[in-house]
Amino acid sequence: MKAIDDHTLEVTLSEPVPYFYKLLVHPSTSPVPKAAIEKFGEKWTQPGNIVTNGAYTLKDWVVNERIVLERSPTYWNNAKTVINQVTYLPIASEVTDVNRYRSGEIDMTYNNMPIELFQKLKKEIPDEVHVDPYLCTYYYEINNQKPPFNDVRVRTALKLGMDRDIIVNKVKAQGDMPAYGYTPPYTDGAKLTQPEWFGWSQEKRNEEAKKLLAEAGYTADKPLTINLRYNTSDLHKKLAIAASSLWKKNIGVNVKLVNQEWKTFLDTRHQGTFDVARAGWCADYNEPTSFLNTMLSNSSMNTAHYKSPAFDSIMAETLKVTDEAQRTALYTKAEQQLDKDSAIVPVYYYVNARLVKPWVGGYTGKDPLDNTYTRNMYIVKH
């Protein structure tokens, strides 16, 4: 990596990465001020010490309370920035987020509204409810290495026995899309084909799932029993209860729910000491590899412990081709391999659902990565 001049950076890669330019939107590729880090050490991110190159700079930071940014006069396009100050509030509860919004304290909520309030809000303030596609997938992660889940018949039965329509339309009811794969179909560079089972009725899926379970040695007299883990959250709890009920009703699987705090939950998944776990993945960049690379055998993010030489080979091939259409075809093939192996139980593709005050101008919600820039917004007189 070297600077050609004041405005040009040259990056030489160790191997071809066709989507490299898309990676540059990720915070991990942001430049950091070497001089400030050397001078202030661990305190280089504090107000007065930090050096930034964006439209705003850090004015105030109170941990777990607020982050305040103010307009940067040295930003290259400062003349086009309108909002002078923006405050971010870390609000853990979705209900609290909505309540503070409705009291007039905040102008925009986070992108996840409580399911019990969503329909009420759509009815009372429809123009303030924004729902847009989001590059995220909600799924149940199966421990592919742990018996009996190392049997593809058991994994496939769990995949078929999940009624996504009920989860999406009855339980969550926020406009999410039933998922048939890992990568959302609206990802740039993805042309995915729906698997055959996705076109079946739920009754046919259940019938096929029961056959597979019987072949694997599980019947009504000897049912499969699994532990389903989820991290602490009202939403995850509601969905886990619904999933356990659906698996019991549809294919006779007994489910024990296990709640864990986030750090313990992550450790459990990484260590592989679980049966099935709640999981979700949001793209770091708008390209299928942001999802697919996490399922590689050597990926540190592969907490499904999925090991497939066939899948790894397909993904390795995507780096060798230079033609966009060929690469897209390989991504389709990789998704088909995941489906063939029933590596996960896809549930739904997320939507970005948030409340935005009518006087906030410039908000579109159309970026599926939800990169929402205050520099592009303005406040209308009200």
Protein backbone atom coordinates (compact mmCIF):
# COMPACT_ATOMS: atom_id res chain seq x y z
CA MET A 1 0.00 0.00 0.00
CA LYS A 2 1.39 3.41 -0.91
CA ALA A 3 0.25 6.98 -1.42
CA ILE A 4 0.75 8.07 -5.03
CA ASP A 5 -0.10 11.67 -4.19
CA ASP A 6 -2.23 13.64 -1.69
CA HIS A 7 -5.45 12.18 -3.07
CA THR A 8 -4.48 8.78 -4.53
CA LEU A 9 -3.84 5.52 -2.67
CA GLU A 10 -2.48 2.44 -4.44
CA VAL A 11 -3.26 -0.97 -2.95
CA THR A 12 -1.54 -4.13 -4.21
CA LEU A 13 -3.28 -7.37 -3.24
CA SER A 14 -1.55 -10.69 -2.50
CA GLU A 15 -4.15 -12.43 -4.68
CA PRO A 16 -7.05 -11.36 -6.89
CA VAL A 17 -10.19 -10.24 -5.02
CA PRO A 18 -12.73 -9.07 -7.64
CA TYR A 19 -14.97 -7.38 -5.07
CA PHE A 20 -12.15 -5.60 -3.21
CA TYR A 21 -13.52 -2.13 -3.91
CA LYS A 22 -16.74 -3.06 -2.11
CA LEU A 23 -14.79 -3.91 1.04
CA LEU A 24 -13.69 -0.31 1.35
CA VAL A 25 -17.07 0.76 2.80
CA HIS A 26 -16.37 -1.33 5.90
CA PRO A 27 -15.10 0.55 9.00
CA SER A 28 -12.12 -1.81 9.26
CA THR A 29 -10.65 -0.19 6.14
CA SER A 30 -10.98 3.38 7.46
CA PRO A 31 -7.70 5.30 7.77
CA VAL A 32 -6.46 5.94 11.31
CA PRO A 33 -4.27 8.87 12.42
CA LYS A 34 -0.84 7.44 13.21
CA ALA A 35 0.42 10.64 14.86
CA ALA A 36 -2.59 10.89 17.20
CA ILE A 37 -2.31 7.24 18.21
CA GLU A 38 1.40 7.58 18.95
CA LYS A 39 0.79 10.76 20.96
CA PHE A 40 -2.29 9.78 22.99
CA GLY A 41 -2.09 5.96 23.07
CA GLU A 42 -5.36 4.34 24.16
CA LYS A 43 -6.93 7.78 24.64
CA TRP A 44 -6.63 8.73 20.96
CA THR A 45 -10.40 8.24 20.45
CA GLN A 46 -11.36 10.77 23.15
CA PRO A 47 -12.85 14.19 22.24
CA GLY A 48 -10.05 16.63 21.51
CA ASN A 49 -7.61 13.83 20.64
CA ILE A 50 -9.32 12.03 17.80
CA VAL A 51 -8.60 13.01 14.20
CA THR A 52 -11.32 12.21 11.65
CA ASN A 53 -11.83 12.77 7.94
CA GLY A 54 -15.63 12.59 7.76
CA ALA A 55 -18.36 15.21 7.75
CA TYR A 56 -18.49 15.21 11.57
CA THR A 57 -16.03 15.11 14.43
CA LEU A 58 -16.43 13.87 18.00
CA LYS A 59 -17.64 16.53 20.44
CA ASP A 60 -18.71 14.45 23.44
CA TRP A 61 -18.75 10.79 24.43
CA VAL A 62 -20.33 9.47 27.63
CA VAL A 63 -20.09 5.67 27.65
CA ASN A 64 -23.52 3.97 27.60
CA GLU A 65 -25.24 7.37 27.55
CA ARG A 66 -24.54 9.35 24.38
CA ILE A 67 -22.17 10.20 21.54
CA VAL A 68 -22.35 13.75 20.20
CA LEU A 69 -20.86 14.70 16.83
CA GLU A 70 -20.49 18.20 15.43
CA ARG A 71 -19.98 19.39 11.90
CA SER A 72 -16.36 19.35 10.76
CA PRO A 73 -15.25 22.62 9.13
CA THR A 74 -12.33 20.82 7.45
CA TYR A 75 -14.49 18.21 5.68
CA TRP A 76 -13.95 18.45 1.92
CA ASN A 77 -17.68 18.84 1.19
CA ASN A 78 -18.67 20.76 4.32
CA ALA A 79 -20.50 23.40 2.26
CA LYS A 80 -23.11 20.75 1.36
CA THR A 81 -23.58 19.55 4.97
CA VAL A 82 -26.71 20.99 6.63
CA ILE A 83 -27.14 19.45 10.09
CA ASN A 84 -24.69 20.99 12.59
CA GLN A 85 -24.89 18.42 15.38
CA VAL A 86 -26.09 14.85 15.78
CA THR A 87 -26.52 12.83 18.99
CA TYR A 88 -26.52 9.03 19.10
CA LEU A 89 -28.18 7.34 22.06
CA PRO A 90 -27.35 3.70 22.93
CA ILE A 91 -30.82 2.32 23.73
CA ALA A 92 -30.86 -1.41 24.47
CA SER A 93 -34.64 -1.82 24.62
CA GLU A 94 -36.66 -1.54 21.41
CA VAL A 95 -39.73 -0.51 23.41
CA THR A 96 -37.76 2.27 25.15
CA ASP A 97 -36.51 3.37 21.73
CA VAL A 98 -40.09 3.77 20.48
CA ASN A 99 -41.26 5.46 23.68
CA ARG A 100 -38.49 8.07 23.54
CA TYR A 101 -39.28 8.65 19.87
CA ARG A 102 -42.99 9.18 20.56
CA SER A 103 -42.22 11.54 23.44
CA GLY A 104 -40.30 13.72 20.97
CA GLU A 105 -36.88 13.06 22.48
CA ILE A 106 -35.40 11.49 19.35
CA ASP A 107 -35.99 11.96 15.62
CA MET A 108 -35.17 8.47 14.39
CA THR A 109 -35.19 5.01 15.97
CA TYR A 110 -32.82 2.14 15.39
CA ASN A 111 -33.72 -0.26 12.57
CA ASN A 112 -35.55 -2.87 14.61
CA MET A 113 -39.01 -2.17 16.04
CA PRO A 114 -40.72 -4.31 18.71
CA ILE A 115 -43.05 -6.80 17.04
CA GLU A 116 -45.84 -6.18 19.56
CA LEU A 117 -45.98 -2.47 18.62
CA PHE A 118 -45.35 -2.61 14.88
CA GLN A 119 -48.94 -2.96 13.62
CA LYS A 120 -50.17 -0.34 16.11
CA LEU A 121 -47.53 2.13 14.90
CA LYS A 122 -48.36 1.44 11.25
CA LYS A 123 -51.97 2.26 12.00
CA GLU A 124 -51.36 5.37 14.13
CA ILE A 125 -48.38 7.00 12.34
CA PRO A 126 -48.08 5.21 8.96
CA ASP A 127 -46.04 7.98 7.32
CA GLU A 128 -43.36 7.68 10.00
CA VAL A 129 -42.90 3.90 9.65
CA HIS A 130 -40.19 3.07 7.10
CA VAL A 131 -39.74 -0.54 5.96
CA ASP A 132 -37.03 -1.42 3.42
CA PRO A 133 -34.99 -4.51 2.42
CA TYR A 134 -31.96 -5.14 4.61
CA LEU A 135 -28.96 -7.33 3.80
CA CYS A 136 -29.45 -9.70 6.72
CA THR A 137 -30.64 -13.27 7.16
CA TYR A 138 -32.23 -14.74 10.30
CA TYR A 139 -31.65 -18.47 10.61
CA TYR A 140 -31.21 -21.37 12.99
CA GLU A 141 -27.69 -22.69 13.08
CA ILE A 142 -27.31 -26.46 13.26
CA ASN A 143 -24.18 -27.98 14.78
CA ASN A 144 -23.13 -29.94 11.68
CA GLN A 145 -20.49 -31.99 13.53
CA LYS A 146 -22.50 -33.15 16.55
CA PRO A 147 -24.56 -36.36 16.34
CA PRO A 148 -27.34 -36.70 15.33
CA PHE A 149 -27.07 -33.36 13.50
CA ASN A 150 -24.15 -34.64 11.45
CA ASP A 151 -26.82 -36.64 9.60
CA VAL A 152 -28.07 -34.60 6.63
CA ARG A 153 -31.48 -36.27 6.96
CA VAL A 154 -31.95 -34.76 10.42
CA ARG A 155 -30.79 -31.33 9.29
CA THR A 156 -33.04 -31.43 6.23
CA ALA A 157 -36.03 -32.45 8.35
CA LEU A 158 -35.51 -29.42 10.60
CA LYS A 159 -35.21 -27.18 7.54
CA LEU A 160 -38.43 -28.52 6.00
CA GLY A 161 -40.39 -28.52 9.27
CA MET A 162 -39.92 -24.78 9.84
CA ASP A 163 -43.04 -22.87 8.72
CA ARG A 164 -41.52 -19.59 7.58
CA ASP A 165 -44.87 -18.12 6.55
CA ILE A 166 -46.18 -18.32 10.11
CA ILE A 167 -42.96 -16.81 11.52
CA VAL A 168 -42.98 -13.96 8.99
CA ASN A 169 -46.70 -13.21 8.73
CA LYS A 170 -48.09 -14.16 12.14
CA VAL A 171 -45.29 -13.90 14.69
CA LYS A 172 -43.10 -11.07 13.41
CA ALA A 173 -45.45 -9.42 10.88
CA GLN A 174 -43.10 -6.62 9.82
CA GLY A 175 -42.74 -7.39 6.12
CA ASP A 176 -39.73 -9.71 6.27
CA MET A 177 -39.33 -12.24 3.43
CA PRO A 178 -39.43 -16.02 4.03
CA ALA A 179 -35.88 -17.28 3.41
CA TYR A 180 -34.87 -20.27 1.31
CA GLY A 181 -31.10 -19.72 1.49
CA TYR A 182 -28.32 -17.92 3.28
CA THR A 183 -27.65 -15.03 0.87
CA PRO A 184 -30.58 -12.59 0.40
CA PRO A 185 -31.70 -12.69 -3.27
CA TYR A 186 -31.42 -8.88 -3.58
CA THR A 187 -27.66 -8.93 -2.86
CA ASP A 188 -25.55 -7.37 -5.63
CA GLY A 189 -24.12 -10.10 -7.84
CA ALA A 190 -26.62 -12.75 -6.72
CA LYS A 191 -29.03 -14.54 -9.06
CA LEU A 192 -30.32 -17.26 -6.81
CA THR A 193 -32.73 -20.04 -7.75
CA GLN A 194 -35.36 -21.17 -5.29
CA PRO A 195 -34.87 -24.83 -4.25
CA GLU A 196 -37.62 -27.28 -5.15
CA TRP A 197 -38.79 -27.68 -1.55
CA PHE A 198 -39.55 -23.96 -1.27
CA GLY A 199 -42.35 -24.40 -3.81
CA TRP A 200 -43.97 -27.21 -1.83
CA SER A 201 -46.90 -26.71 0.53
CA GLN A 202 -46.01 -26.86 4.22
CA GLU A 203 -47.96 -30.11 4.42
CA LYS A 204 -45.71 -31.72 1.80
CA ARG A 205 -42.60 -30.37 3.53
CA ASN A 206 -43.78 -31.87 6.83
CA GLU A 207 -44.49 -35.22 5.18
CA GLU A 208 -41.03 -35.37 3.62
CA ALA A 209 -39.41 -34.28 6.91
CA LYS A 210 -41.13 -37.09 8.84
CA LYS A 211 -39.89 -39.63 6.28
CA LEU A 212 -36.33 -38.39 6.69
CA LEU A 213 -36.57 -38.51 10.49
CA ALA A 214 -37.94 -42.06 10.32
CA GLU A 215 -35.01 -43.08 8.09
CA ALA A 216 -32.68 -41.57 10.69
CA GLY A 217 -34.38 -43.58 13.46
CA TYR A 218 -36.83 -41.04 14.91
CA THR A 219 -40.55 -41.73 15.16
CA ALA A 220 -43.57 -40.66 17.22
CA ASP A 221 -42.55 -43.29 19.80
CA LYS A 222 -38.90 -42.23 19.68
CA PRO A 223 -38.95 -38.51 18.88
CA LEU A 224 -35.94 -36.34 18.20
CA THR A 225 -35.22 -34.01 21.14
CA ILE A 226 -33.07 -30.92 20.66
CA ASN A 227 -31.84 -27.95 22.67
CA LEU A 228 -32.46 -24.62 20.94
CA ARG A 229 -30.27 -21.81 22.26
CA TYR A 230 -30.96 -18.12 21.83
CA ASN A 231 -29.35 -14.96 23.20
CA THR A 232 -31.30 -12.68 25.54
CA SER A 233 -33.83 -10.64 23.56
CA ASP A 234 -37.62 -10.34 23.56
CA LEU A 235 -37.67 -10.93 19.80
CA HIS A 236 -35.40 -13.99 19.86
CA LYS A 237 -37.41 -15.47 22.72
CA LYS A 238 -40.73 -15.02 20.87
CA LEU A 239 -39.30 -16.54 17.70
CA ALA A 240 -37.69 -19.44 19.59
CA ILE A 241 -41.01 -20.24 21.28
CA ALA A 242 -42.74 -20.15 17.89
CA ALA A 243 -40.04 -22.30 16.25
CA SER A 244 -40.22 -24.92 19.01
CA SER A 245 -44.00 -25.05 18.69
CA LEU A 246 -43.83 -25.40 14.90
CA TRP A 247 -41.22 -28.18 14.99
CA LYS A 248 -43.32 -30.06 17.56
CA LYS A 249 -46.60 -29.60 15.68
CA ASN A 250 -45.25 -30.16 12.17
CA ILE A 251 -42.73 -32.98 12.56
CA GLY A 252 -42.95 -34.19 16.18
CA VAL A 253 -39.59 -32.83 17.35
CA ASN A 254 -39.31 -31.96 21.04
CA VAL A 255 -37.47 -28.71 21.69
CA LYS A 256 -35.95 -27.46 24.94
CA LEU A 257 -35.29 -23.73 24.96
CA VAL A 258 -32.03 -22.47 26.47
CA ASN A 259 -31.43 -18.75 26.98
CA GLN A 260 -27.88 -17.40 27.28
CA GLU A 261 -26.32 -13.98 27.67
CA TRP A 262 -24.47 -12.77 24.58
CA LYS A 263 -20.86 -13.58 25.53
CA THR A 264 -21.72 -17.04 26.84
CA PHE A 265 -23.91 -17.62 23.79
CA LEU A 266 -21.02 -16.78 21.42
CA ASP A 267 -18.60 -18.99 23.35
CA THR A 268 -21.03 -21.91 23.21
CA ARG A 269 -21.38 -21.61 19.45
CA HIS A 270 -17.65 -21.27 18.80
CA GLN A 271 -16.87 -24.25 21.05
CA GLY A 272 -19.52 -26.37 19.32
CA THR A 273 -21.27 -27.36 22.57
CA PHE A 274 -24.82 -26.88 21.28
CA ASP A 275 -27.47 -28.58 19.13
CA VAL A 276 -29.24 -25.71 17.37
CA ALA A 277 -28.78 -21.98 17.96
CA ARG A 278 -30.42 -18.73 16.93
CA ALA A 279 -28.25 -16.97 14.38
CA GLY A 280 -28.26 -13.98 12.09
CA TRP A 281 -25.84 -12.45 9.65
CA CYS A 282 -25.78 -8.97 8.16
CA ALA A 283 -23.55 -8.18 5.21
CA ASP A 284 -20.39 -6.18 5.78
CA TYR A 285 -20.44 -5.26 2.10
CA ASN A 286 -22.98 -5.73 -0.70
CA GLU A 287 -21.73 -8.91 -2.35
CA PRO A 288 -22.57 -12.63 -1.86
CA THR A 289 -19.16 -13.47 -0.37
CA SER A 290 -20.03 -11.40 2.69
CA PHE A 291 -22.39 -14.28 3.51
CA LEU A 292 -20.85 -17.28 1.76
CA ASN A 293 -17.29 -16.82 3.07
CA THR A 294 -18.54 -17.32 6.63
CA MET A 295 -19.42 -20.93 5.74
CA LEU A 296 -15.93 -21.87 4.55
CA SER A 297 -14.41 -24.73 6.53
CA ASN A 298 -11.59 -22.52 7.83
CA SER A 299 -13.72 -19.45 8.61
CA SER A 300 -13.63 -18.26 12.22
CA MET A 301 -17.26 -17.20 11.71
CA ASN A 302 -18.36 -20.73 10.78
CA THR A 303 -20.05 -21.54 14.08
CA ALA A 304 -22.32 -24.05 12.32
CA HIS A 305 -19.10 -26.12 12.11
CA TYR A 306 -19.99 -26.91 8.50
CA LYS A 307 -17.17 -28.70 6.65
CA SER A 308 -17.64 -29.20 2.91
CA PRO A 309 -14.74 -29.65 0.47
CA ALA A 310 -17.26 -29.22 -2.36
CA PHE A 311 -18.43 -25.84 -1.04
CA ASP A 312 -14.85 -24.72 -0.35
CA SER A 313 -13.86 -25.66 -3.90
CA ILE A 314 -16.70 -23.65 -5.44
CA MET A 315 -15.80 -20.59 -3.40
CA ALA A 316 -12.12 -20.91 -4.33
CA GLU A 317 -13.16 -20.92 -7.98
CA THR A 318 -14.99 -17.57 -7.57
CA LEU A 319 -11.63 -15.87 -7.03
CA LYS A 320 -10.19 -17.26 -10.26
CA VAL A 321 -12.84 -16.13 -12.74
CA THR A 322 -12.82 -12.60 -14.13
CA ASP A 323 -16.22 -12.72 -15.79
CA GLU A 324 -19.04 -11.34 -13.62
CA ALA A 325 -21.63 -13.77 -15.03
CA GLN A 326 -19.38 -16.77 -14.28
CA ARG A 327 -18.85 -15.57 -10.73
CA THR A 328 -22.59 -15.10 -10.23
CA ALA A 329 -23.19 -18.65 -11.48
CA LEU A 330 -20.66 -19.96 -8.96
CA TYR A 331 -22.38 -18.09 -6.13
CA THR A 332 -25.64 -19.78 -7.17
CA LYS A 333 -23.87 -23.15 -7.14
CA ALA A 334 -22.45 -22.44 -3.67
CA GLU A 335 -25.92 -21.65 -2.31
CA GLN A 336 -27.23 -24.85 -3.87
CA GLN A 337 -24.49 -26.80 -2.08
CA LEU A 338 -25.47 -25.24 1.26
CA ASP A 339 -29.08 -26.20 0.57
CA LYS A 340 -28.15 -29.74 -0.48
CA ASP A 341 -26.26 -30.16 2.79
CA SER A 342 -28.97 -28.36 4.82
CA ALA A 343 -26.16 -26.58 6.63
CA ILE A 344 -28.59 -24.13 8.27
CA VAL A 345 -32.33 -23.54 8.66
CA PRO A 346 -33.02 -20.23 6.87
CA VAL A 347 -35.99 -18.41 8.41
CA TYR A 348 -36.33 -14.93 6.90
CA TYR A 349 -34.55 -12.10 5.14
CA TYR A 350 -34.71 -8.99 7.29
CA VAL A 351 -36.30 -5.67 6.59
CA ASN A 352 -34.96 -2.41 7.95
CA ALA A 353 -37.93 -1.12 9.99
CA ARG A 354 -37.60 2.18 11.82
CA LEU A 355 -39.49 5.33 12.78
CA VAL A 356 -38.43 8.64 11.22
CA LYS A 357 -39.97 12.02 12.08
CA PRO A 358 -41.68 13.76 9.14
CA TRP A 359 -39.37 16.76 9.49
CA VAL A 360 -36.24 14.67 8.81
CA GLY A 361 -35.45 15.28 5.14
CA GLY A 362 -33.01 13.32 3.00
CA TYR A 363 -33.63 9.93 4.60
CA THR A 364 -34.34 7.26 1.96
CA GLY A 365 -33.74 3.91 3.67
CA LYS A 366 -32.83 2.51 0.25
CA ASP A 367 -29.31 1.38 1.12
CA PRO A 368 -29.65 -2.35 1.98
CA LEU A 369 -26.55 -2.03 4.18
CA ASP A 370 -28.33 0.73 6.15
CA ASN A 371 -25.44 3.15 5.73
CA THR A 372 -27.40 6.25 6.71
CA TYR A 373 -25.33 9.43 6.56
CA THR A 374 -26.37 12.49 8.55
CA ARG A 375 -24.47 14.66 6.04
CA ASN A 376 -27.14 13.76 3.46
CA MET A 377 -30.04 14.76 5.72
CA TYR A 378 -31.62 18.01 6.86
CA ILE A 379 -34.33 19.19 9.26
CA VAL A 380 -37.47 20.77 7.80
CA LYS A 381 -38.98 23.67 9.75
CA HIS A 382 -41.82 22.45 11.92
